[in-house]
mmCIF file of C-alpha atoms and ligand atoms in Angstrom:
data_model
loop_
_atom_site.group_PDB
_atom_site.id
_atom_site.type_symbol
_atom_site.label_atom_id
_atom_site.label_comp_id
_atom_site.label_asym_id
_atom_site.label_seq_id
_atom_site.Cartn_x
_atom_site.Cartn_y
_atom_site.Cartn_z
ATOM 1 C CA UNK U 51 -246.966 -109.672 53.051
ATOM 2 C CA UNK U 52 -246.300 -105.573 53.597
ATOM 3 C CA UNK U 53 -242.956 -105.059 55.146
ATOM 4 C CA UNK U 54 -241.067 -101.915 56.150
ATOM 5 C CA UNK U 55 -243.011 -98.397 56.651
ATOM 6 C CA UNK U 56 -246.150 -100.236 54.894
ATOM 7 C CA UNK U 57 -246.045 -102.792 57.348
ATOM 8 C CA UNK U 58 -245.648 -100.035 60.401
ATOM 9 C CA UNK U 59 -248.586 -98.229 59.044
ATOM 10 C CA UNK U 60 -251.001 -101.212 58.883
ATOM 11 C CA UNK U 61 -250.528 -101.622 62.881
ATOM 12 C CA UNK U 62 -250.746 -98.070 63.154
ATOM 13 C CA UNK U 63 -254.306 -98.156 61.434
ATOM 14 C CA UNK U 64 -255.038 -101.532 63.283
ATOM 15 C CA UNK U 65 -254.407 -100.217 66.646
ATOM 16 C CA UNK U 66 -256.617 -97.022 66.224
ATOM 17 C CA UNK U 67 -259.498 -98.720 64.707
ATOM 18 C CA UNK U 68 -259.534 -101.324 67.538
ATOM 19 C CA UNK U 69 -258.444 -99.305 70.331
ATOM 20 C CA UNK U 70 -255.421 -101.426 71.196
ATOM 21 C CA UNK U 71 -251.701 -101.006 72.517
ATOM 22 C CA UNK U 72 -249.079 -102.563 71.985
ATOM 23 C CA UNK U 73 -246.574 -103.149 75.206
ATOM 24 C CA UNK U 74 -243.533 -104.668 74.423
ATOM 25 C CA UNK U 75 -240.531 -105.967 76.856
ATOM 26 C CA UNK U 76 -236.591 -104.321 76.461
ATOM 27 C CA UNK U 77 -235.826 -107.750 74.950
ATOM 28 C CA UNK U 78 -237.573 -107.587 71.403
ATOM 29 C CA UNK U 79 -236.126 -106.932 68.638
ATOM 30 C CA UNK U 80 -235.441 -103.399 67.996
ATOM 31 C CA UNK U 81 -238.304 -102.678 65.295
ATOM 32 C CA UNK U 82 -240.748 -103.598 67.732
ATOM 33 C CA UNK U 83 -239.608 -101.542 70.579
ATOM 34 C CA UNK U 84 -239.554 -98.381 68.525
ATOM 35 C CA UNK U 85 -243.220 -99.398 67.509
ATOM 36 C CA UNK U 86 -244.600 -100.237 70.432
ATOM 37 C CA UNK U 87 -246.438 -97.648 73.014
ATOM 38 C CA UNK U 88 -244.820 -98.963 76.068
ATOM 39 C CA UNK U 89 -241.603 -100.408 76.047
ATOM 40 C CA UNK U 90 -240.399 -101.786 79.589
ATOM 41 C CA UNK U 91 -239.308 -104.518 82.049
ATOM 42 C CA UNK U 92 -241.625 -106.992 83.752
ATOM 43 C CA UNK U 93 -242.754 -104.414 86.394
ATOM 44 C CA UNK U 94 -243.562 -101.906 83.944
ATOM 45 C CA UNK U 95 -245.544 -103.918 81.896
ATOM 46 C CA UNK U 96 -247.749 -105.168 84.721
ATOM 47 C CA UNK U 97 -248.406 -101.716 85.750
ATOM 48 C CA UNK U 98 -249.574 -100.587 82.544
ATOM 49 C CA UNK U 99 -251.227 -103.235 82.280
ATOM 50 C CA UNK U 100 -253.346 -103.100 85.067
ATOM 51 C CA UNK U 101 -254.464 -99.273 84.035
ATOM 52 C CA UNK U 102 -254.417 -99.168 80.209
ATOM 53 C CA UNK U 103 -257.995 -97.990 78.804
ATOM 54 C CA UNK U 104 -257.294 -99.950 75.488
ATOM 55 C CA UNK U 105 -259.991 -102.915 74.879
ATOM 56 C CA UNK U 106 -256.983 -104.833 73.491
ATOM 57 C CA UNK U 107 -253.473 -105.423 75.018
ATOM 58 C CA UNK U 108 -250.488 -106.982 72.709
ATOM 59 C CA UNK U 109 -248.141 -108.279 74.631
ATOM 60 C CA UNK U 110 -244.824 -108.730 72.693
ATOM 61 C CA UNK U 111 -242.987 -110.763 74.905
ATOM 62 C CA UNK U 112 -243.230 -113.770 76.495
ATOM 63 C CA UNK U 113 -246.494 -115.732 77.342
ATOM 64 C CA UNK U 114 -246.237 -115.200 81.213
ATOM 65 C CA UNK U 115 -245.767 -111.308 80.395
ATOM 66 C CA UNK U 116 -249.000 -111.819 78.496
ATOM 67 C CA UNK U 117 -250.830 -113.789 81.533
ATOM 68 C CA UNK U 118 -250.089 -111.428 83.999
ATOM 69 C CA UNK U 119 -251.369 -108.932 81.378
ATOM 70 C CA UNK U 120 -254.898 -110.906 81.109
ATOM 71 C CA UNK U 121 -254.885 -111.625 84.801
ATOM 72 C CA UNK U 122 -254.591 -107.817 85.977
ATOM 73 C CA UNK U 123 -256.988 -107.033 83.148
ATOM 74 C CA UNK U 124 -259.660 -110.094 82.439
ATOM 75 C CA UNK U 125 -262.121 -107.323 80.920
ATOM 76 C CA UNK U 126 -259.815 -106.929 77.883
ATOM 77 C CA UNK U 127 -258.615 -109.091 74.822
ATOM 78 C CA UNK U 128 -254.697 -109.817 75.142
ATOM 79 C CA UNK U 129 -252.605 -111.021 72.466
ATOM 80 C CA UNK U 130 -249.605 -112.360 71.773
ATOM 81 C CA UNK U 131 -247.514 -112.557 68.671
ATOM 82 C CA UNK U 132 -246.718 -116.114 69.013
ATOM 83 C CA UNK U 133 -247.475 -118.667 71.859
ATOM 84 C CA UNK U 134 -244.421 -120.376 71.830
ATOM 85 C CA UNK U 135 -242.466 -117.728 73.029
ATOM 86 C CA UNK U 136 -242.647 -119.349 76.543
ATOM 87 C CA UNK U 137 -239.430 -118.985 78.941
ATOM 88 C CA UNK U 138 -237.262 -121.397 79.964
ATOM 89 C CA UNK U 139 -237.656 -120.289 83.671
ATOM 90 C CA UNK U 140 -241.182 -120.738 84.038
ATOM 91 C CA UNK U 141 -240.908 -123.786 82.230
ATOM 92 C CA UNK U 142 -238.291 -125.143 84.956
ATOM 93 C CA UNK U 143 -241.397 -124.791 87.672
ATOM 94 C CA UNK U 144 -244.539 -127.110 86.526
ATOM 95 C CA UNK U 145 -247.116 -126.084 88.981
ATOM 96 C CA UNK U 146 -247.791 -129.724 90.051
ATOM 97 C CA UNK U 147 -244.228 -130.320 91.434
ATOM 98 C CA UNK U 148 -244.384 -126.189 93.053
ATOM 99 C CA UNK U 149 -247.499 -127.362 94.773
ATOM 100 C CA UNK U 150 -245.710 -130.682 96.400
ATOM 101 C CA UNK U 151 -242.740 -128.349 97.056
ATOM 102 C CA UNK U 152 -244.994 -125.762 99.154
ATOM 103 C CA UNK U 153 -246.690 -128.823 100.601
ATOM 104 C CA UNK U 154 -243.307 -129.535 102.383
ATOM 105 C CA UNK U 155 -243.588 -126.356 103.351
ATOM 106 C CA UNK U 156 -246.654 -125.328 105.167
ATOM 107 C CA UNK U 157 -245.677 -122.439 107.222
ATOM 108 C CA UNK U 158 -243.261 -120.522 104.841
ATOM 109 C CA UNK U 159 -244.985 -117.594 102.588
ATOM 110 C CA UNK U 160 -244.726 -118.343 98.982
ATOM 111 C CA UNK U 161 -242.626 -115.997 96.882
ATOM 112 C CA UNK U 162 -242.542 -116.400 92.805
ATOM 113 C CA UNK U 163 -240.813 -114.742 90.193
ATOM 114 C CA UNK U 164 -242.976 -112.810 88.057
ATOM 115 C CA UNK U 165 -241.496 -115.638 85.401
ATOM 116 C CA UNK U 166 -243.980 -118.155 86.241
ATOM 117 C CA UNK U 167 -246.956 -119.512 84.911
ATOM 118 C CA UNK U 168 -250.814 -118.471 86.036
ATOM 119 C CA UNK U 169 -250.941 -122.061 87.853
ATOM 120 C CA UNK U 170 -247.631 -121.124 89.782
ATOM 121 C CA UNK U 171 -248.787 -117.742 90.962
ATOM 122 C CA UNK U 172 -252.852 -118.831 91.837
ATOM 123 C CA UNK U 173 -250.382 -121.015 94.705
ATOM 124 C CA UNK U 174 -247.962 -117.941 95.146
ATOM 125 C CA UNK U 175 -248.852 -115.695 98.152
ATOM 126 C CA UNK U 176 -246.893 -112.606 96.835
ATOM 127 C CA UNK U 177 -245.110 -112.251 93.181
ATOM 128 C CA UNK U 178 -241.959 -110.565 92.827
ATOM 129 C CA UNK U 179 -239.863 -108.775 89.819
ATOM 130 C CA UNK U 180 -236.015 -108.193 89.679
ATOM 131 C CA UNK U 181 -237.215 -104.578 90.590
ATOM 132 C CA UNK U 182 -238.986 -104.765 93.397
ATOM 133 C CA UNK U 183 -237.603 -108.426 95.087
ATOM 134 C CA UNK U 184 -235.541 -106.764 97.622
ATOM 135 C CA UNK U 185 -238.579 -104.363 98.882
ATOM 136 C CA UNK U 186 -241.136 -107.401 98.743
ATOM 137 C CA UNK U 187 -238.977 -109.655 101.142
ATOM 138 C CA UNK U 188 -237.994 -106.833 103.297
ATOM 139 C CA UNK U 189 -241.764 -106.295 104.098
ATOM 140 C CA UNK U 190 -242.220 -110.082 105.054
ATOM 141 C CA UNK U 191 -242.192 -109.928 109.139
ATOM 142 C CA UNK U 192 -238.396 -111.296 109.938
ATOM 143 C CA UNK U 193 -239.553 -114.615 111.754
ATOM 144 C CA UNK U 194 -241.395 -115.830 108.946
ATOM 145 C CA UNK U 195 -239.790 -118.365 106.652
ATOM 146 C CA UNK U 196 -239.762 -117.665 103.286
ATOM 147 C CA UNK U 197 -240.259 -120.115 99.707
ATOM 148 C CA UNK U 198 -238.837 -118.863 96.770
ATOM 149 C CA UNK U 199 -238.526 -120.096 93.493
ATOM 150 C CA UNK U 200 -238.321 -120.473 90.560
ATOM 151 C CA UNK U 201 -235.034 -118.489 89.802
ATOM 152 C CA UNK U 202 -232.547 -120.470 92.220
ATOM 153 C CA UNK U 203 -229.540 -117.533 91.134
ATOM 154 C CA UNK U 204 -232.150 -114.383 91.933
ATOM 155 C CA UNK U 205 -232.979 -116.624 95.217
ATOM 156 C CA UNK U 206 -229.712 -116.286 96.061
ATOM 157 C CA UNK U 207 -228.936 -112.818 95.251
ATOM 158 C CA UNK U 208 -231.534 -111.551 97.295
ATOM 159 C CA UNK U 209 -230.370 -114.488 100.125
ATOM 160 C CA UNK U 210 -227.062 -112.575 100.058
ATOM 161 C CA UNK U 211 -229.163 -108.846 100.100
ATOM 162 C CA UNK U 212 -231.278 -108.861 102.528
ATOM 163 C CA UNK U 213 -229.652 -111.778 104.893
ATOM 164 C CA UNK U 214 -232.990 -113.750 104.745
ATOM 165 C CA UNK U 215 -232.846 -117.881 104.407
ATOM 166 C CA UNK U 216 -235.443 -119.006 102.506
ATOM 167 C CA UNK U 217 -235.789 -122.243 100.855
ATOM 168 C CA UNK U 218 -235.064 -121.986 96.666
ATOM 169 C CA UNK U 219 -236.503 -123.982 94.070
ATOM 170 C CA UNK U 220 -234.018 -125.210 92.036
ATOM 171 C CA UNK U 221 -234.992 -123.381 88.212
ATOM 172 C CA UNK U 222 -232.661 -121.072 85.734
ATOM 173 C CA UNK U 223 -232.539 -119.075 82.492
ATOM 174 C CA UNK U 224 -230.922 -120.586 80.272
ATOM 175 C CA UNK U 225 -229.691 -117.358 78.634
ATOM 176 C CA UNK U 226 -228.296 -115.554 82.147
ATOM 177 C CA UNK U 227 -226.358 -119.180 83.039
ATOM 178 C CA UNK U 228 -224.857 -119.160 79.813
ATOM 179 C CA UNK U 229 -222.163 -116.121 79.924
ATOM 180 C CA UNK U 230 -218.573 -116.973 80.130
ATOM 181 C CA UNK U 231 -216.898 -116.050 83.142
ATOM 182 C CA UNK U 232 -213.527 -116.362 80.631
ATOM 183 C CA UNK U 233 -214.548 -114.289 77.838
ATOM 184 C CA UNK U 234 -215.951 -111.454 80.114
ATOM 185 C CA UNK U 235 -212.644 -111.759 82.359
ATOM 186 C CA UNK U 236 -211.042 -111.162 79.074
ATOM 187 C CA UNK U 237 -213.055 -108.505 78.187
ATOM 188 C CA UNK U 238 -213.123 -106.797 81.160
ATOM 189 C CA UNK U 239 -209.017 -106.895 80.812
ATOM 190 C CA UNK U 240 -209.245 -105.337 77.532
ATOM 191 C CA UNK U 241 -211.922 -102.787 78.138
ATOM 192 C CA UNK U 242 -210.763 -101.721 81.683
ATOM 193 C CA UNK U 243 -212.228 -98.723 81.736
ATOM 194 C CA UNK U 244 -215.601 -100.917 81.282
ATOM 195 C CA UNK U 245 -218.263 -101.345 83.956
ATOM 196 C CA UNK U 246 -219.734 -104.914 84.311
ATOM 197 C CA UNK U 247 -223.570 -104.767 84.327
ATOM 198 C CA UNK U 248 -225.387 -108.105 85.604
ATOM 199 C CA UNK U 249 -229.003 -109.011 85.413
ATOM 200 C CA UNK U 250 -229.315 -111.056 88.846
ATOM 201 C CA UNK U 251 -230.443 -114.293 86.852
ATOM 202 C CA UNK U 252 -226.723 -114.555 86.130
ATOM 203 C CA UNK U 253 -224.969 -117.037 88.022
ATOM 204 C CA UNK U 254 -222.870 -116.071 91.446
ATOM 205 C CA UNK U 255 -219.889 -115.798 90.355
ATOM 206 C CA UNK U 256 -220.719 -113.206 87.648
ATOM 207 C CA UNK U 257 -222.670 -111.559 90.212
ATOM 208 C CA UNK U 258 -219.998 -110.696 92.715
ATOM 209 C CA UNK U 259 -217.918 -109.741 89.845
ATOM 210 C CA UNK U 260 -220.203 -107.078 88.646
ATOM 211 C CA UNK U 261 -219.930 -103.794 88.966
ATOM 212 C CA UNK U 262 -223.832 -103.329 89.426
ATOM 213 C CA UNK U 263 -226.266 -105.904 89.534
ATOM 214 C CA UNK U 264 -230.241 -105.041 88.582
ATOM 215 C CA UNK U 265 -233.248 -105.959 86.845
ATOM 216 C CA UNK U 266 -233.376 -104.689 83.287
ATOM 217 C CA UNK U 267 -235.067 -100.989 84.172
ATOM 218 C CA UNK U 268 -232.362 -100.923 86.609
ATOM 219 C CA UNK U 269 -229.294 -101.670 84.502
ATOM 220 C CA UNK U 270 -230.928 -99.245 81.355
ATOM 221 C CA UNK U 271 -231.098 -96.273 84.439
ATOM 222 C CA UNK U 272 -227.825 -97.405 85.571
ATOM 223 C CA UNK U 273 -225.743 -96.819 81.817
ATOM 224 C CA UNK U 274 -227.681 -93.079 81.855
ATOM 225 C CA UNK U 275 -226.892 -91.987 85.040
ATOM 226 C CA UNK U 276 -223.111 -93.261 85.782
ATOM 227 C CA UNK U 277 -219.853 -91.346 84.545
ATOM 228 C CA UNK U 278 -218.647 -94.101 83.051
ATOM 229 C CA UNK U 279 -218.451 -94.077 79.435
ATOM 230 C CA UNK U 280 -218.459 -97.922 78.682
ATOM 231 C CA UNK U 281 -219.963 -101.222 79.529
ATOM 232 C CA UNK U 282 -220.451 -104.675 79.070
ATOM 233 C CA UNK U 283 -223.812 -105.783 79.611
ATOM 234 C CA UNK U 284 -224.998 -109.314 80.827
ATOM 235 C CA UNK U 285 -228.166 -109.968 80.026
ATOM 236 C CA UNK U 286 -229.989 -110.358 77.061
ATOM 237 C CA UNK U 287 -228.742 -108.481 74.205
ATOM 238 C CA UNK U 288 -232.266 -106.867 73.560
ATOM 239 C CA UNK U 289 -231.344 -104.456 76.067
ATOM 240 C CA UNK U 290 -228.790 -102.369 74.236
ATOM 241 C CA UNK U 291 -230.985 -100.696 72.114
ATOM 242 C CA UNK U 292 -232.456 -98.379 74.731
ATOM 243 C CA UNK U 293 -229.343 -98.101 76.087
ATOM 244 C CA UNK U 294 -227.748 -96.597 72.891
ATOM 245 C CA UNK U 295 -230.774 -94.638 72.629
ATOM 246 C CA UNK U 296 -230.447 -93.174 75.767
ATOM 247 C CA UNK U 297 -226.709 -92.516 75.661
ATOM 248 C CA UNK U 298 -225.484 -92.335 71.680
ATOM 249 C CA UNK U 299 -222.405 -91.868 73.354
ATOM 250 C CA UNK U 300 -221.306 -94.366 75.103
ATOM 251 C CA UNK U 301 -220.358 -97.896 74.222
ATOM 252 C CA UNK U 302 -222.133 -101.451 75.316
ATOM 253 C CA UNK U 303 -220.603 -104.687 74.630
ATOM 254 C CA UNK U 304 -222.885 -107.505 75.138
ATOM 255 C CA UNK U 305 -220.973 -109.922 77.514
ATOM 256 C CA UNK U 306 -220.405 -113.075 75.629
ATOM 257 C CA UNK U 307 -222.103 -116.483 75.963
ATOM 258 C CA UNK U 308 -219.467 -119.862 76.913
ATOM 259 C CA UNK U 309 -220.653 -121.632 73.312
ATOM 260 C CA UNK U 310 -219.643 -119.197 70.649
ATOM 261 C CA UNK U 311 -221.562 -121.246 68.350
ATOM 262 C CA UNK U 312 -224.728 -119.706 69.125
ATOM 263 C CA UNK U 313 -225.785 -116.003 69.850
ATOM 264 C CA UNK U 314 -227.005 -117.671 73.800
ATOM 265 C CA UNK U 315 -227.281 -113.734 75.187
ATOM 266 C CA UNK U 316 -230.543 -113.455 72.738
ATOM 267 C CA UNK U 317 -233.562 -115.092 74.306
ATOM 268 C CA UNK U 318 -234.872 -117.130 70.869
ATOM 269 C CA UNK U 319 -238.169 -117.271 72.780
ATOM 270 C CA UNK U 320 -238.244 -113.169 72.711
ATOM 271 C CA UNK U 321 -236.789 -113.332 69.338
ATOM 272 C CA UNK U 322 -239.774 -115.558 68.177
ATOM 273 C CA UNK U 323 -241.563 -112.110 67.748
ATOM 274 C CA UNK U 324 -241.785 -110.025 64.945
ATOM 275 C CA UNK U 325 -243.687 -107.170 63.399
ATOM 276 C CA UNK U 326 -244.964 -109.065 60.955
ATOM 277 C CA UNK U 327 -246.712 -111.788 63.648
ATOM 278 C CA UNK U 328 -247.713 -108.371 65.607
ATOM 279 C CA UNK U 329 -249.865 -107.276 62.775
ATOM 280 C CA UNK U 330 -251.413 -110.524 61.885
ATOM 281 C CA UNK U 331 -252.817 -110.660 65.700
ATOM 282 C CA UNK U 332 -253.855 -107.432 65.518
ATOM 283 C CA UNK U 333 -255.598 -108.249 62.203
ATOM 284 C CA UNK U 334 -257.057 -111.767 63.652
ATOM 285 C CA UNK U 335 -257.284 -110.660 67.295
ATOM 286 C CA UNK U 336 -255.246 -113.946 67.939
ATOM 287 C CA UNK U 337 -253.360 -115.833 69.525
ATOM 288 C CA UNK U 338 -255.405 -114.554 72.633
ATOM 289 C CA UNK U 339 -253.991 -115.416 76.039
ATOM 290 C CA UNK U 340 -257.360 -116.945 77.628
ATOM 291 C CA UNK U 341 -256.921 -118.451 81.442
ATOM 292 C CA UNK U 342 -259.489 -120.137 83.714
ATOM 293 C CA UNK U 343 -261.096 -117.793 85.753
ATOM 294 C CA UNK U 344 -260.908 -119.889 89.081
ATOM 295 C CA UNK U 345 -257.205 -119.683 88.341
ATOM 296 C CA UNK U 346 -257.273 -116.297 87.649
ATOM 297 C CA UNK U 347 -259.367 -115.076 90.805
ATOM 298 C CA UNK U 348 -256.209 -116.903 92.857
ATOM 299 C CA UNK U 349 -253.138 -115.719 91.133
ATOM 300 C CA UNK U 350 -254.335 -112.130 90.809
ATOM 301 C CA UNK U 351 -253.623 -111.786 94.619
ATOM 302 C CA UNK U 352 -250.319 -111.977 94.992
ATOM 303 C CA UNK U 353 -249.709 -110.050 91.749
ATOM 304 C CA UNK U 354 -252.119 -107.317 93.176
ATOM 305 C CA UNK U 355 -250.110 -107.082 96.332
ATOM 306 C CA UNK U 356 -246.745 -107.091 94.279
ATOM 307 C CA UNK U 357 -248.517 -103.788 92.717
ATOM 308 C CA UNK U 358 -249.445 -102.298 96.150
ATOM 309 C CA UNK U 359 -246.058 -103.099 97.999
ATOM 310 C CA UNK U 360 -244.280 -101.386 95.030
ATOM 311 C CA UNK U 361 -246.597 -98.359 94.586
ATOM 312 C CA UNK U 362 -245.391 -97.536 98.545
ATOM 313 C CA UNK U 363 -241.822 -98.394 97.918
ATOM 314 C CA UNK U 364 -242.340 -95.568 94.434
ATOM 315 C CA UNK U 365 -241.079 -98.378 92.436
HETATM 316 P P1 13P X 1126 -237.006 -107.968 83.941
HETATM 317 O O1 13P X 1126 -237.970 -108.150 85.060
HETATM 318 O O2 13P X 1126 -235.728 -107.352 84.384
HETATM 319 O O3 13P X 1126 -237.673 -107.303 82.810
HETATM 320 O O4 13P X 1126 -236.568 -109.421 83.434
HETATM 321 C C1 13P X 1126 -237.448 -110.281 82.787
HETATM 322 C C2 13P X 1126 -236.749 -111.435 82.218
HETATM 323 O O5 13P X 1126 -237.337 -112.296 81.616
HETATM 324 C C3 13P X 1126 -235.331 -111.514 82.437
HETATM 325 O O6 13P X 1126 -234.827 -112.597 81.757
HETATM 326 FE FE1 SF4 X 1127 -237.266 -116.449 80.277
HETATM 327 FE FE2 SF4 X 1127 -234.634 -116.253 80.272
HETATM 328 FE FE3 SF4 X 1127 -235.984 -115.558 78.100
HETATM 329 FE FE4 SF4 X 1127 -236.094 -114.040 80.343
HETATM 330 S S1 SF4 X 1127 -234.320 -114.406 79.044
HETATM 331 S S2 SF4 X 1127 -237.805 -114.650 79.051
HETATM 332 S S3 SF4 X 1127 -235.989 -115.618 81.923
HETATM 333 S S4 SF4 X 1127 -235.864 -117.605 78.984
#
């Protein structure tokens, strides 16, 4: 198997001779964001999904990231490096048990986390990111009830934001619910001059101790911008790289998980990837992220309008 430069170069050639890109979310490993053409959050990666002129898409992330990809753009092949990096969020909402939860429900409108499956969002009537959640359920008319799921700690969040009830599935990450209120307390004693950075898939009480809470574009924009010179970051760990990039400066520490035995701030779904796995999909064009097109024609609605309500709100 090539490795290093060798390796680098072989998806170089691979992605000129068939046309292809390679997008790749701020939680891979660092190799492959510094090979990749776009590098972004959720949002992003939707966006350039839905106008990228390659004829292939590879989607190093995780397999929603790679269905929204082939919903937005059913004309072109998308790959993935490896189809079990799923997500524990979208796995905590099998669309069977959403659709007899929004059968309870008749008359609320239907708001999912971009960290669902195609099945959830064909029954979704808008999709949401961490960037753009705020904007989307501020442009739902005030009298009408809103279901959102699966993310019961974002659900909440945004409950507390924009004063809207709306009734939560009950899902999680299992990487955001794992930080350790007592370690970062700790930390935060040690490191006062530290700002605490949340993603809001963190539980509520890390939430209202943050300093700033924000989806992952949001939290990289936040480190470049502020005065601050330090900060301890809660969310995945993947993250840090562009924020080092960005500012060589300053210094991130990665908020700590409760279980020291394991490294629980890395998604090992995200980490499944690697640029070896990238350049045998290239090479095979495969694993390709195929979905039914009945399914398709119904969740590329709400994603769609997602992409309209944020395009007005310059997000
Ligand atoms: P972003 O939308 O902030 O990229 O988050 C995606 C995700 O999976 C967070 O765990
Ligand atoms: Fe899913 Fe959590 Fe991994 Fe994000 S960090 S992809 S929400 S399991």
């Amino acid at each position: 198997m090539l490795k290093g430069a060798e390796l680098r170069e072989a998806i170089a050639q691979l992605k000129t001779e068939k046309n292809a890109v390679i997008m790749a979310h701020y939680y891979q490993e660092d190799v492959i964001q510094d090979m990749a053409d776009v590098v972004g959050d959720s949002l992003a990666l939707a966006q350039q999904a839905a106008k990228t002129n390659a004829d292939i898409i590879l989607l190093s992330g995780v397999y929603f990231m790679g269905e929204t990809a082939k919903i937005l753009s059913p004309q072109k092949k998308v790959l993935v490096p490896d189809v079990k990096a799923g997500c524990s969020l979208a796995d905590s909402c099998p669309a069977d048990d959403f659709a007899a939860f929004k059968a309870l429900h008749p008359d609320h409108t239907v708001v999912t986390y971009v960290n669902t499956t195609a099945d959830v969002k064909a029954l979704s009537d808008i999709v949401v990111t961490s960037t753009n959640a705020v904007g989307v359920i501020n442009s739902i008319p005030i009298d009408q009830p809103i279901l959102f799921g699966p993310d019961r700690n974002l659900g909440a969040y945004l409950q507390s934001l924009t004063g809207r009830q709306m009734v939560l599935w009950d899902g999680a990450c299992h990487v955001h619910e794992q930080f350790s209120i007592e370690k970062i307390v700790a930390l935060k004693k040690a490191h006062p001059e530290s700002r605490l950075i949340a993603h809001p898939e963190c539980k509520q009480p890390l939430l209202v101790m943050a300093d700033f809470v924000g989806s992952t574009a949001a939290l990289l924009k936040y480190t470049q911008n502020e005065q601050h010179t330090s900060f301890i970051v809660a969310t995945e760990a993947g993250i840090l790289h562009q924020m080092r990039k960005a500012s060589p400066a300053k210094e991130f520490i990665p908020a700590p998980p409760s279980d020291s035995t394991c490294a629980c701030n890395d998604c090992e779904f995200m980490k499944l990837n690697t640029l070896e796995k990238i350049y045998l999909a290239l090479k095979n064009e495969r694993p390709e992220v195929l979905i039914d097109e009945a399914v398709r024609r119904k969740a590329v609605v709400p994603i769609e309008r997602m992409l309209e309500i944020s395009a007005q709100l310059k997000l």
